[in-house]
mmCIF file of C-alpha atoms and ligand atoms in Angstrom:
data_model
loop_
_atom_site.group_PDB
_atom_site.id
_atom_site.type_symbol
_atom_site.label_atom_id
_atom_site.label_comp_id
_atom_site.label_asym_id
_atom_site.label_seq_id
_atom_site.Cartn_x
_atom_site.Cartn_y
_atom_site.Cartn_z
ATOM 1 C CA MET A 5 7.948 -17.163 -32.482
ATOM 2 C CA THR A 6 5.502 -18.072 -29.704
ATOM 3 C CA ALA A 7 6.661 -20.913 -27.305
ATOM 4 C CA LYS A 8 4.368 -23.895 -27.437
ATOM 5 C CA CYS A 9 2.720 -25.739 -24.297
ATOM 6 C CA ARG A 10 4.927 -28.699 -23.219
ATOM 7 C CA LYS A 11 1.750 -30.599 -22.717
ATOM 8 C CA CYS A 12 -0.454 -30.166 -25.952
ATOM 9 C CA SER A 13 1.628 -27.945 -28.326
ATOM 10 C CA THR A 14 -0.910 -25.099 -28.440
ATOM 11 C CA PRO A 15 0.666 -21.469 -27.807
ATOM 12 C CA ALA A 16 2.002 -21.126 -24.176
ATOM 13 C CA ILE A 17 0.621 -18.373 -22.018
ATOM 14 C CA ILE A 18 3.321 -18.838 -19.237
ATOM 15 C CA TYR A 19 6.822 -19.957 -18.713
ATOM 16 C CA GLN A 20 7.599 -21.409 -15.225
ATOM 17 C CA PRO A 21 11.392 -20.833 -14.855
ATOM 18 C CA TYR A 22 11.609 -23.246 -11.859
ATOM 19 C CA SER A 23 9.944 -26.222 -13.805
ATOM 20 C CA GLY A 24 11.280 -25.289 -17.231
ATOM 21 C CA LEU A 25 7.669 -25.687 -18.428
ATOM 22 C CA HIS A 26 5.789 -23.493 -21.083
ATOM 23 C CA LEU A 27 2.056 -24.068 -20.498
ATOM 24 C CA CYS A 28 -1.268 -22.993 -22.310
ATOM 25 C CA LYS A 29 -4.171 -21.677 -20.405
ATOM 26 C CA LYS A 30 -5.806 -25.177 -19.965
ATOM 27 C CA HIS A 31 -2.734 -26.848 -18.650
ATOM 28 C CA PHE A 32 -1.904 -23.794 -16.489
ATOM 29 C CA PHE A 33 -5.228 -24.033 -14.747
ATOM 30 C CA GLU A 34 -4.731 -27.785 -14.156
ATOM 31 C CA ASP A 35 -1.272 -27.167 -12.984
ATOM 32 C CA VAL A 36 -2.627 -24.571 -10.214
ATOM 33 C CA GLU A 37 -5.585 -26.938 -9.113
ATOM 34 C CA ARG A 38 -3.162 -29.907 -8.980
ATOM 35 C CA LYS A 39 -0.884 -28.161 -6.755
ATOM 36 C CA ALA A 40 -3.681 -26.735 -4.627
ATOM 37 C CA LYS A 41 -5.173 -30.239 -4.352
ATOM 38 C CA LEU A 42 -1.916 -31.861 -3.422
ATOM 39 C CA THR A 43 -1.027 -29.389 -0.642
ATOM 40 C CA ILE A 44 -4.515 -29.890 0.916
ATOM 41 C CA ARG A 45 -4.413 -33.744 0.557
ATOM 42 C CA ARG A 46 -0.800 -33.666 2.158
ATOM 43 C CA ARG A 47 -1.102 -31.233 4.863
ATOM 44 C CA TYR A 48 -4.918 -30.839 5.643
ATOM 45 C CA PRO A 49 -6.770 -33.790 4.591
ATOM 46 C CA VAL A 50 -10.534 -32.735 4.291
ATOM 47 C CA LYS A 51 -13.062 -35.216 6.098
ATOM 48 C CA LYS A 52 -16.616 -35.988 5.541
ATOM 49 C CA ASN A 53 -18.888 -33.147 6.965
ATOM 50 C CA ASP A 54 -16.073 -30.750 7.265
ATOM 51 C CA VAL A 55 -17.019 -26.960 7.444
ATOM 52 C CA ILE A 56 -14.448 -24.800 5.587
ATOM 53 C CA ALA A 57 -14.375 -21.317 6.408
ATOM 54 C CA VAL A 58 -12.399 -19.161 3.933
ATOM 55 C CA GLY A 59 -10.831 -15.830 4.873
ATOM 56 C CA PHE A 60 -12.046 -13.792 1.832
ATOM 57 C CA SER A 61 -10.669 -10.123 1.497
ATOM 58 C CA GLY A 62 -11.870 -9.767 -2.077
ATOM 59 C CA GLY A 63 -8.170 -9.462 -3.314
ATOM 60 C CA LYS A 64 -6.544 -11.886 -5.994
ATOM 61 C CA ASP A 65 -5.136 -14.361 -3.529
ATOM 62 C CA SER A 66 -8.267 -14.905 -1.485
ATOM 63 C CA SER A 67 -10.357 -14.923 -4.497
ATOM 64 C CA ALA A 68 -8.348 -17.566 -5.993
ATOM 65 C CA ALA A 69 -8.333 -19.624 -2.781
ATOM 66 C CA LEU A 70 -12.073 -19.273 -2.754
ATOM 67 C CA LEU A 71 -12.543 -20.333 -6.303
ATOM 68 C CA LEU A 72 -10.288 -23.189 -5.799
ATOM 69 C CA MET A 73 -12.065 -24.560 -2.672
ATOM 70 C CA HIS A 74 -15.317 -24.091 -4.695
ATOM 71 C CA LYS A 75 -14.071 -26.072 -7.683
ATOM 72 C CA ILE A 76 -12.506 -28.786 -5.498
ATOM 73 C CA PHE A 77 -15.341 -29.268 -2.768
ATOM 74 C CA GLY A 78 -18.098 -27.209 -4.185
ATOM 75 C CA GLY A 79 -19.813 -30.462 -5.702
ATOM 76 C CA ARG A 80 -19.696 -32.466 -2.307
ATOM 77 C CA PRO A 81 -23.099 -32.215 -0.318
ATOM 78 C CA ASP A 82 -21.367 -33.203 2.939
ATOM 79 C CA ILE A 83 -18.834 -30.048 2.746
ATOM 80 C CA ARG A 84 -20.120 -26.553 3.674
ATOM 81 C CA ILE A 85 -18.034 -23.801 2.387
ATOM 82 C CA VAL A 86 -18.448 -20.303 4.164
ATOM 83 C CA ALA A 87 -16.626 -17.160 2.931
ATOM 84 C CA ILE A 88 -15.734 -14.752 5.879
ATOM 85 C CA THR A 89 -14.744 -11.171 5.084
ATOM 86 C CA ILE A 90 -13.274 -8.764 7.639
ATOM 87 C CA ASP A 91 -13.944 -5.014 7.141
ATOM 88 C CA GLU A 92 -10.876 -3.354 8.814
ATOM 89 C CA GLY A 93 -12.646 0.019 8.126
ATOM 90 C CA ILE A 94 -9.938 1.454 5.640
ATOM 91 C CA ASN A 95 -11.695 3.993 3.593
ATOM 92 C CA GLY A 96 -10.994 4.136 -0.103
ATOM 93 C CA TYR A 97 -9.596 0.604 0.048
ATOM 94 C CA ARG A 98 -11.474 -2.093 1.800
ATOM 95 C CA ASN A 99 -15.029 -0.625 0.973
ATOM 96 C CA HIS A 100 -14.288 -1.462 -2.690
ATOM 97 C CA SER A 101 -12.941 -4.962 -2.255
ATOM 98 C CA ILE A 102 -15.951 -5.734 -0.102
ATOM 99 C CA GLU A 103 -18.267 -4.925 -2.884
ATOM 100 C CA GLN A 104 -16.095 -7.182 -5.164
ATOM 101 C CA ALA A 105 -16.372 -9.979 -2.417
ATOM 102 C CA ARG A 106 -19.985 -9.694 -2.310
ATOM 103 C CA GLU A 107 -20.436 -10.069 -6.059
ATOM 104 C CA MET A 108 -18.068 -12.996 -6.275
ATOM 105 C CA THR A 109 -19.769 -15.120 -3.538
ATOM 106 C CA LYS A 110 -23.243 -14.232 -5.050
ATOM 107 C CA ARG A 111 -21.999 -15.367 -8.371
ATOM 108 C CA LEU A 112 -20.800 -18.764 -7.134
ATOM 109 C CA GLY A 113 -23.619 -19.228 -4.482
ATOM 110 C CA ILE A 114 -21.315 -19.283 -1.706
ATOM 111 C CA GLU A 115 -22.385 -18.376 2.126
ATOM 112 C CA HIS A 116 -20.812 -15.076 3.010
ATOM 113 C CA ILE A 117 -20.301 -13.442 6.367
ATOM 114 C CA ILE A 118 -18.957 -9.849 6.798
ATOM 115 C CA LYS A 119 -17.546 -8.827 10.173
ATOM 116 C CA SER A 120 -16.007 -5.434 11.067
ATOM 117 C CA PHE A 121 -13.362 -4.112 13.323
ATOM 118 C CA LYS A 122 -15.861 -1.314 14.253
ATOM 119 C CA ASP A 123 -18.362 -3.850 15.579
ATOM 120 C CA GLU A 124 -15.803 -6.096 17.346
ATOM 121 C CA TYR A 125 -13.498 -3.607 18.705
ATOM 122 C CA GLY A 126 -15.355 -0.343 18.632
ATOM 123 C CA LYS A 127 -12.954 1.144 16.141
ATOM 124 C CA THR A 128 -11.952 1.169 12.623
ATOM 125 C CA MET A 129 -8.468 0.582 11.454
ATOM 126 C CA ASP A 130 -8.333 4.303 10.177
ATOM 127 C CA GLU A 131 -9.203 5.453 13.621
ATOM 128 C CA LEU A 132 -6.525 3.126 15.387
ATOM 129 C CA VAL A 133 -4.032 4.324 12.971
ATOM 130 C CA VAL A 134 -4.497 7.960 14.223
ATOM 131 C CA GLU A 135 -5.034 7.006 17.958
ATOM 132 C CA LYS A 136 -1.969 4.833 18.184
ATOM 133 C CA LYS A 137 0.207 7.171 15.969
ATOM 134 C CA MET A 138 1.143 4.111 13.866
ATOM 135 C CA ILE A 139 2.330 6.262 11.000
ATOM 136 C CA GLU A 140 4.823 8.362 13.047
ATOM 137 C CA ASN A 141 6.091 5.298 15.236
ATOM 138 C CA HIS A 142 6.695 2.404 12.938
ATOM 139 C CA TYR A 143 9.328 1.005 15.159
ATOM 140 C CA SER A 144 9.330 0.180 18.874
ATOM 141 C CA GLU A 145 12.421 1.028 21.072
ATOM 142 C CA ASP A 146 13.723 -2.371 20.320
ATOM 143 C CA LYS A 147 13.491 -1.466 16.584
ATOM 144 C CA LYS A 148 10.651 -3.935 15.976
ATOM 145 C CA GLU A 149 8.246 -3.155 13.344
ATOM 146 C CA VAL A 150 5.023 -2.031 15.081
ATOM 147 C CA GLY A 151 3.274 -0.387 12.055
ATOM 148 C CA PRO A 152 -0.349 -0.574 10.966
ATOM 149 C CA CYS A 153 0.064 -4.121 9.315
ATOM 150 C CA SER A 154 1.143 -5.665 12.559
ATOM 151 C CA TYR A 155 -1.970 -4.319 14.303
ATOM 152 C CA CYS A 156 -4.204 -5.124 11.395
ATOM 153 C CA GLY A 157 -2.822 -8.705 10.955
ATOM 154 C CA VAL A 158 -3.427 -9.525 14.586
ATOM 155 C CA LEU A 159 -6.817 -8.138 14.898
ATOM 156 C CA ARG A 160 -8.135 -9.546 11.716
ATOM 157 C CA LYS A 161 -6.841 -13.026 12.701
ATOM 158 C CA LYS A 162 -8.503 -12.945 15.851
ATOM 159 C CA ILE A 163 -11.906 -12.247 14.396
ATOM 160 C CA LEU A 164 -11.626 -14.665 11.710
ATOM 161 C CA ASN A 165 -10.604 -17.475 14.070
ATOM 162 C CA LYS A 166 -13.621 -16.462 16.253
ATOM 163 C CA THR A 167 -15.973 -16.223 13.543
ATOM 164 C CA ALA A 168 -14.899 -19.374 11.932
ATOM 165 C CA ARG A 169 -15.378 -21.034 15.564
ATOM 166 C CA ASP A 170 -18.914 -19.600 15.939
ATOM 167 C CA ILE A 171 -20.104 -21.114 12.595
ATOM 168 C CA GLY A 172 -18.567 -24.529 13.598
ATOM 169 C CA ALA A 173 -15.898 -24.475 11.036
ATOM 170 C CA THR A 174 -13.235 -27.255 11.235
ATOM 171 C CA LYS A 175 -10.959 -25.714 8.726
ATOM 172 C CA LEU A 176 -10.006 -22.103 7.931
ATOM 173 C CA ALA A 177 -8.567 -21.617 4.438
ATOM 174 C CA ILE A 178 -6.355 -18.538 3.875
ATOM 175 C CA GLY A 179 -4.898 -17.413 0.558
ATOM 176 C CA HIS A 180 -1.255 -17.223 1.309
ATOM 177 C CA ASN A 181 0.922 -17.859 -1.653
ATOM 178 C CA LEU A 182 4.465 -19.144 -1.927
ATOM 179 C CA ASP A 183 5.867 -15.572 -1.937
ATOM 180 C CA ASP A 184 4.048 -14.865 1.281
ATOM 181 C CA GLU A 185 5.072 -18.090 2.873
ATOM 182 C CA ALA A 186 8.810 -17.725 1.721
ATOM 183 C CA GLN A 187 8.881 -14.064 3.173
ATOM 184 C CA THR A 188 7.355 -14.842 6.635
ATOM 185 C CA ILE A 189 9.946 -17.698 6.915
ATOM 186 C CA MET A 190 12.695 -15.389 6.064
ATOM 187 C CA LEU A 191 11.388 -12.730 8.513
ATOM 188 C CA ASN A 192 11.026 -15.018 11.445
ATOM 189 C CA HIS A 193 14.572 -16.060 10.691
ATOM 190 C CA PHE A 194 15.756 -12.481 10.647
ATOM 191 C CA ARG A 195 13.946 -11.597 13.823
ATOM 192 C CA GLY A 196 15.460 -14.919 15.515
ATOM 193 C CA ASP A 197 11.725 -15.867 16.391
ATOM 194 C CA VAL A 198 12.142 -19.514 16.372
ATOM 195 C CA GLU A 199 8.927 -19.921 18.431
ATOM 196 C CA ARG A 200 6.877 -18.016 15.917
ATOM 197 C CA MET A 201 8.282 -19.996 12.990
ATOM 198 C CA VAL A 202 6.712 -23.002 14.570
ATOM 199 C CA ARG A 203 3.390 -21.409 15.564
ATOM 200 C CA PHE A 204 3.080 -19.937 12.091
ATOM 201 C CA SER A 205 3.351 -23.479 10.517
ATOM 202 C CA ALA A 206 1.521 -25.708 13.176
ATOM 203 C CA ALA A 207 -1.841 -23.979 13.977
ATOM 204 C CA SER A 208 -3.891 -27.077 14.703
ATOM 205 C CA GLU A 209 -6.929 -27.862 16.576
ATOM 206 C CA LEU A 210 -4.749 -28.649 19.510
ATOM 207 C CA ASP A 211 -3.725 -24.958 19.711
ATOM 208 C CA GLY A 212 -7.337 -23.932 20.260
ATOM 209 C CA PHE A 213 -7.210 -22.674 16.555
ATOM 210 C CA ILE A 214 -9.065 -23.941 13.827
ATOM 211 C CA ILE A 215 -6.557 -25.820 11.526
ATOM 212 C CA ARG A 216 -5.460 -23.315 8.879
ATOM 213 C CA MET A 217 -5.331 -24.563 5.227
ATOM 214 C CA LYS A 218 -3.196 -22.771 2.663
ATOM 215 C CA PRO A 219 -3.987 -24.331 -0.413
ATOM 216 C CA LEU A 220 -1.803 -21.671 -2.423
ATOM 217 C CA ARG A 221 1.488 -22.064 -0.288
ATOM 218 C CA LYS A 222 3.126 -23.888 -3.173
ATOM 219 C CA ILE A 223 2.049 -21.432 -5.840
ATOM 220 C CA PRO A 224 3.960 -18.476 -6.883
ATOM 221 C CA GLU A 225 2.243 -15.075 -6.406
ATOM 222 C CA LYS A 226 2.683 -14.166 -10.220
ATOM 223 C CA GLU A 227 0.888 -17.396 -11.222
ATOM 224 C CA ILE A 228 -1.927 -16.646 -8.789
ATOM 225 C CA ALA A 229 -2.311 -13.198 -10.084
ATOM 226 C CA LEU A 230 -2.381 -14.664 -13.654
ATOM 227 C CA TYR A 231 -4.907 -17.398 -12.539
ATOM 228 C CA ALA A 232 -7.074 -14.592 -10.899
ATOM 229 C CA TYR A 233 -6.965 -12.388 -13.951
ATOM 230 C CA LEU A 234 -7.767 -15.233 -16.316
ATOM 231 C CA ASN A 235 -10.781 -16.434 -14.269
ATOM 232 C CA ASP A 236 -11.950 -12.879 -14.064
ATOM 233 C CA LEU A 237 -11.737 -12.776 -10.137
ATOM 234 C CA PRO A 238 -11.319 -9.691 -7.918
ATOM 235 C CA MET A 239 -7.868 -8.006 -7.992
ATOM 236 C CA GLU A 240 -6.719 -5.343 -5.767
ATOM 237 C CA LEU A 241 -7.121 -2.146 -7.909
ATOM 238 C CA THR A 242 -5.823 0.375 -5.119
ATOM 239 C CA ALA A 243 -2.956 0.008 -2.516
ATOM 240 C CA CYS A 244 -3.858 0.066 1.096
ATOM 241 C CA PRO A 245 -3.032 3.609 2.388
ATOM 242 C CA HIS A 246 -1.625 2.198 5.442
ATOM 243 C CA SER A 247 0.656 -0.304 3.921
ATOM 244 C CA PHE A 248 4.188 -0.044 5.133
ATOM 245 C CA GLY A 249 6.068 -3.145 6.145
ATOM 246 C CA ALA A 250 9.412 -1.865 5.079
ATOM 247 C CA LEU A 251 11.239 -5.117 6.380
ATOM 248 C CA ARG A 252 8.823 -7.409 4.469
ATOM 249 C CA LYS A 253 9.458 -5.200 1.226
ATOM 250 C CA GLU A 254 13.123 -5.734 1.719
ATOM 251 C CA VAL A 255 12.593 -9.290 2.171
ATOM 252 C CA ARG A 256 10.503 -9.422 -1.019
ATOM 253 C CA ARG A 257 13.067 -7.796 -3.025
ATOM 254 C CA LEU A 258 15.722 -10.071 -1.806
ATOM 255 C CA LEU A 259 13.796 -13.212 -2.528
ATOM 256 C CA ASN A 260 12.758 -12.096 -5.856
ATOM 257 C CA SER A 261 16.322 -11.428 -6.841
ATOM 258 C CA PHE A 262 17.271 -14.858 -5.576
ATOM 259 C CA GLU A 263 14.542 -16.377 -7.577
ATOM 260 C CA THR A 264 15.517 -14.628 -10.870
ATOM 261 C CA ASN A 265 19.235 -15.752 -10.405
ATOM 262 C CA HIS A 266 18.328 -19.220 -8.967
ATOM 263 C CA PRO A 267 14.848 -20.349 -10.030
ATOM 264 C CA GLY A 268 13.053 -22.631 -7.093
ATOM 265 C CA THR A 269 14.801 -20.813 -4.291
ATOM 266 C CA LYS A 270 11.325 -19.880 -2.648
ATOM 267 C CA TYR A 271 10.041 -23.385 -3.154
ATOM 268 C CA ALA A 272 13.193 -24.659 -1.641
ATOM 269 C CA LEU A 273 12.826 -22.269 1.408
ATOM 270 C CA VAL A 274 9.332 -23.490 2.153
ATOM 271 C CA SER A 275 10.044 -27.101 1.567
ATOM 272 C CA GLY A 276 13.136 -27.135 3.922
ATOM 273 C CA TYR A 277 11.221 -25.413 6.479
ATOM 274 C CA ASP A 278 8.424 -27.783 6.252
ATOM 275 C CA THR A 279 11.014 -30.610 7.183
ATOM 276 C CA LEU A 280 12.512 -28.664 9.905
ATOM 277 C CA VAL A 281 9.423 -27.392 11.882
ATOM 278 C CA PRO A 282 8.300 -30.702 13.311
ATOM 279 C CA LEU A 283 11.671 -31.147 14.587
ATOM 280 C CA ILE A 284 12.144 -27.911 16.218
ATOM 281 C CA ALA A 285 8.367 -28.113 17.634
ATOM 282 C CA GLN A 286 9.495 -31.449 19.424
ATOM 283 C CA ALA A 287 12.721 -29.829 20.805
ATOM 284 C CA LEU A 288 10.958 -26.856 22.022
ATOM 285 C CA ASP A 289 7.777 -28.387 23.317
ATOM 286 C CA ILE A 290 5.540 -25.371 22.674
ATOM 287 C CA SER A 291 2.321 -26.962 22.072
ATOM 288 C CA GLU A 292 0.667 -25.805 25.105
ATOM 289 C CA MET A 293 -1.808 -23.002 24.792
ATOM 290 C CA LYS A 294 -3.678 -20.914 27.208
ATOM 291 C CA ASN A 295 -6.777 -18.768 27.169
ATOM 292 C CA CYS A 296 -6.510 -14.876 27.208
ATOM 293 C CA GLN A 297 -7.533 -13.707 30.604
ATOM 294 C CA ILE A 298 -9.318 -10.742 29.157
ATOM 295 C CA CYS A 299 -11.255 -11.993 26.063
ATOM 296 C CA GLY A 300 -10.985 -15.900 26.544
ATOM 297 C CA GLU A 301 -9.602 -16.673 23.056
ATOM 298 C CA PRO A 302 -6.799 -18.950 22.581
ATOM 299 C CA CYS A 303 -3.225 -17.741 22.852
ATOM 300 C CA ASN A 304 0.276 -18.342 24.085
ATOM 301 C CA ASP A 305 0.507 -15.875 27.050
ATOM 302 C CA ASP A 306 -1.692 -14.645 29.786
ATOM 303 C CA VAL A 307 -3.297 -12.032 27.513
ATOM 304 C CA CYS A 308 -3.555 -12.186 23.748
ATOM 305 C CA GLN A 309 -1.861 -9.976 21.482
ATOM 306 C CA ALA A 310 -5.006 -8.289 20.184
ATOM 307 C CA CYS A 311 -5.954 -7.314 23.880
ATOM 308 C CA LYS A 312 -2.401 -6.055 24.379
ATOM 309 C CA MET A 313 -2.556 -3.971 21.307
ATOM 310 C CA LEU A 314 -5.839 -2.464 22.214
ATOM 311 C CA GLU A 315 -4.769 -2.098 25.809
ATOM 312 C CA LYS A 316 -7.744 -3.669 27.408
ATOM 313 C CA LYS A 317 -8.004 -3.901 31.034
ATOM 314 C CA ARG A 318 -9.110 -6.954 32.719
ATOM 315 C CA ASN A 319 -12.906 -6.812 33.471
ATOM 316 C CA ASP A 320 -13.206 -3.863 30.972
HETATM 317 S S1 SF4 B 28 -1.635 -3.373 4.071
HETATM 318 FE FE1 SF4 B 28 -1.508 -3.500 6.333
HETATM 319 S S2 SF4 B 28 -2.866 -2.232 7.080
HETATM 320 FE FE2 SF4 B 28 -3.495 -2.367 4.962
HETATM 321 S S3 SF4 B 28 -4.995 -4.128 5.115
HETATM 322 FE FE3 SF4 B 28 -2.997 -5.109 4.738
HETATM 323 S S4 SF4 B 28 -2.316 -5.604 6.571
HETATM 324 FE FE4 SF4 B 28 -4.048 -4.110 6.985
HETATM 325 ZN ZN1 ZN B 29 -1.490 -27.372 -23.059
HETATM 326 ZN ZN1 ZN B 30 -7.628 -11.333 24.389
#
C-alpha cells in the first residue's frame, strides 16, 4: 500500500527518514521552499535593492537554487537576479550544460552572463589538465589532493566573485546542498585545516568577497535531485571527465552510511559546525584580508591561490 502524505493524506512521493514524514508532491515542494527561505532569512537576510548573482552551472543543484531564488524574490521589483555561468572549457560536459542553462534562464526571463576560463585565463580546463599533468599527479608530495577539481574550484570561484562584483551584486547564491556542506566540513576536519573551516563559512563583505548565500545547505542532495526532476530542471546527464576527488568520494560514502544508520547525521554535523565557527573565528582572529599582489583580487596571502596555480609572475 502506498504511504500517505502526513499533511494531506494524498499518496506520498517521498519519505524523509530524518523527520519521519511522508510527503506528497505539493507538500514536498512546500517543505523545500520553506527550508530555503528559512536558511536565507536566518543567515543572509535579503535587503531592499539587493542584487543577487546566482552561480549557475546548469546542473541540478544550481538550477534548483536559481528556481528557488526566482520563486522567492522574482516578484520583487527592487531585487535584481542575475545568473552567472562559468564555462571551464570541458569538452563533452560543460558545453551541454551551458545550453541547458541558456534555455532555463530564457524560460524564466532571468538575466544571464556567461564567462569562460579561456577568456579569463587564456586556457580551457582541458588544456590546463594536460599542461599541469593533473591526471598523473593527483597528490602533492605532502599527500594533499591537487587534482583537476582543486584547480577548477579555485579558478571558477575567482571568476564568479569578480563577475558578481562587476555587476554590483550584493549577494552571490550558490547551489551547495546539505551533502556538499557536510562533506566539506568533514574534509576540513580530516585535513586539520581550521582556518579553512572558518573561511568556508564566513565569507562576508568584510572579507572582500561578496556574501555567499547557500539557500540549499539544509536540504539533502537526494531531495534537491527530486525537486529538480519534478520541476523539469536541467540535470547533469554526463559526468565530468576530470572528476576524481578520491578523498571526497570516501567522505561521501562514509557520511551516507552514517546517515542510513543514524538519520539526521549530516544535518547535525552542519548545525554543530554553525555553532562552533563563530567561536573559532573569534579565537583565531582571521578576519583580515589582503589583496593579491598580482591580480588585485581579495585573498588571505600575498598572492591568491588562482595566481599561484597559474604560476603567474608579478607584472606579467
Ligand atoms: S568535476 Fe571537478 S574538474 Fe569537473 S567541473 Fe567539477 S570541479 Fe571542475
Ligand atoms: Zn500532502
Ligand atoms: Zn591573484
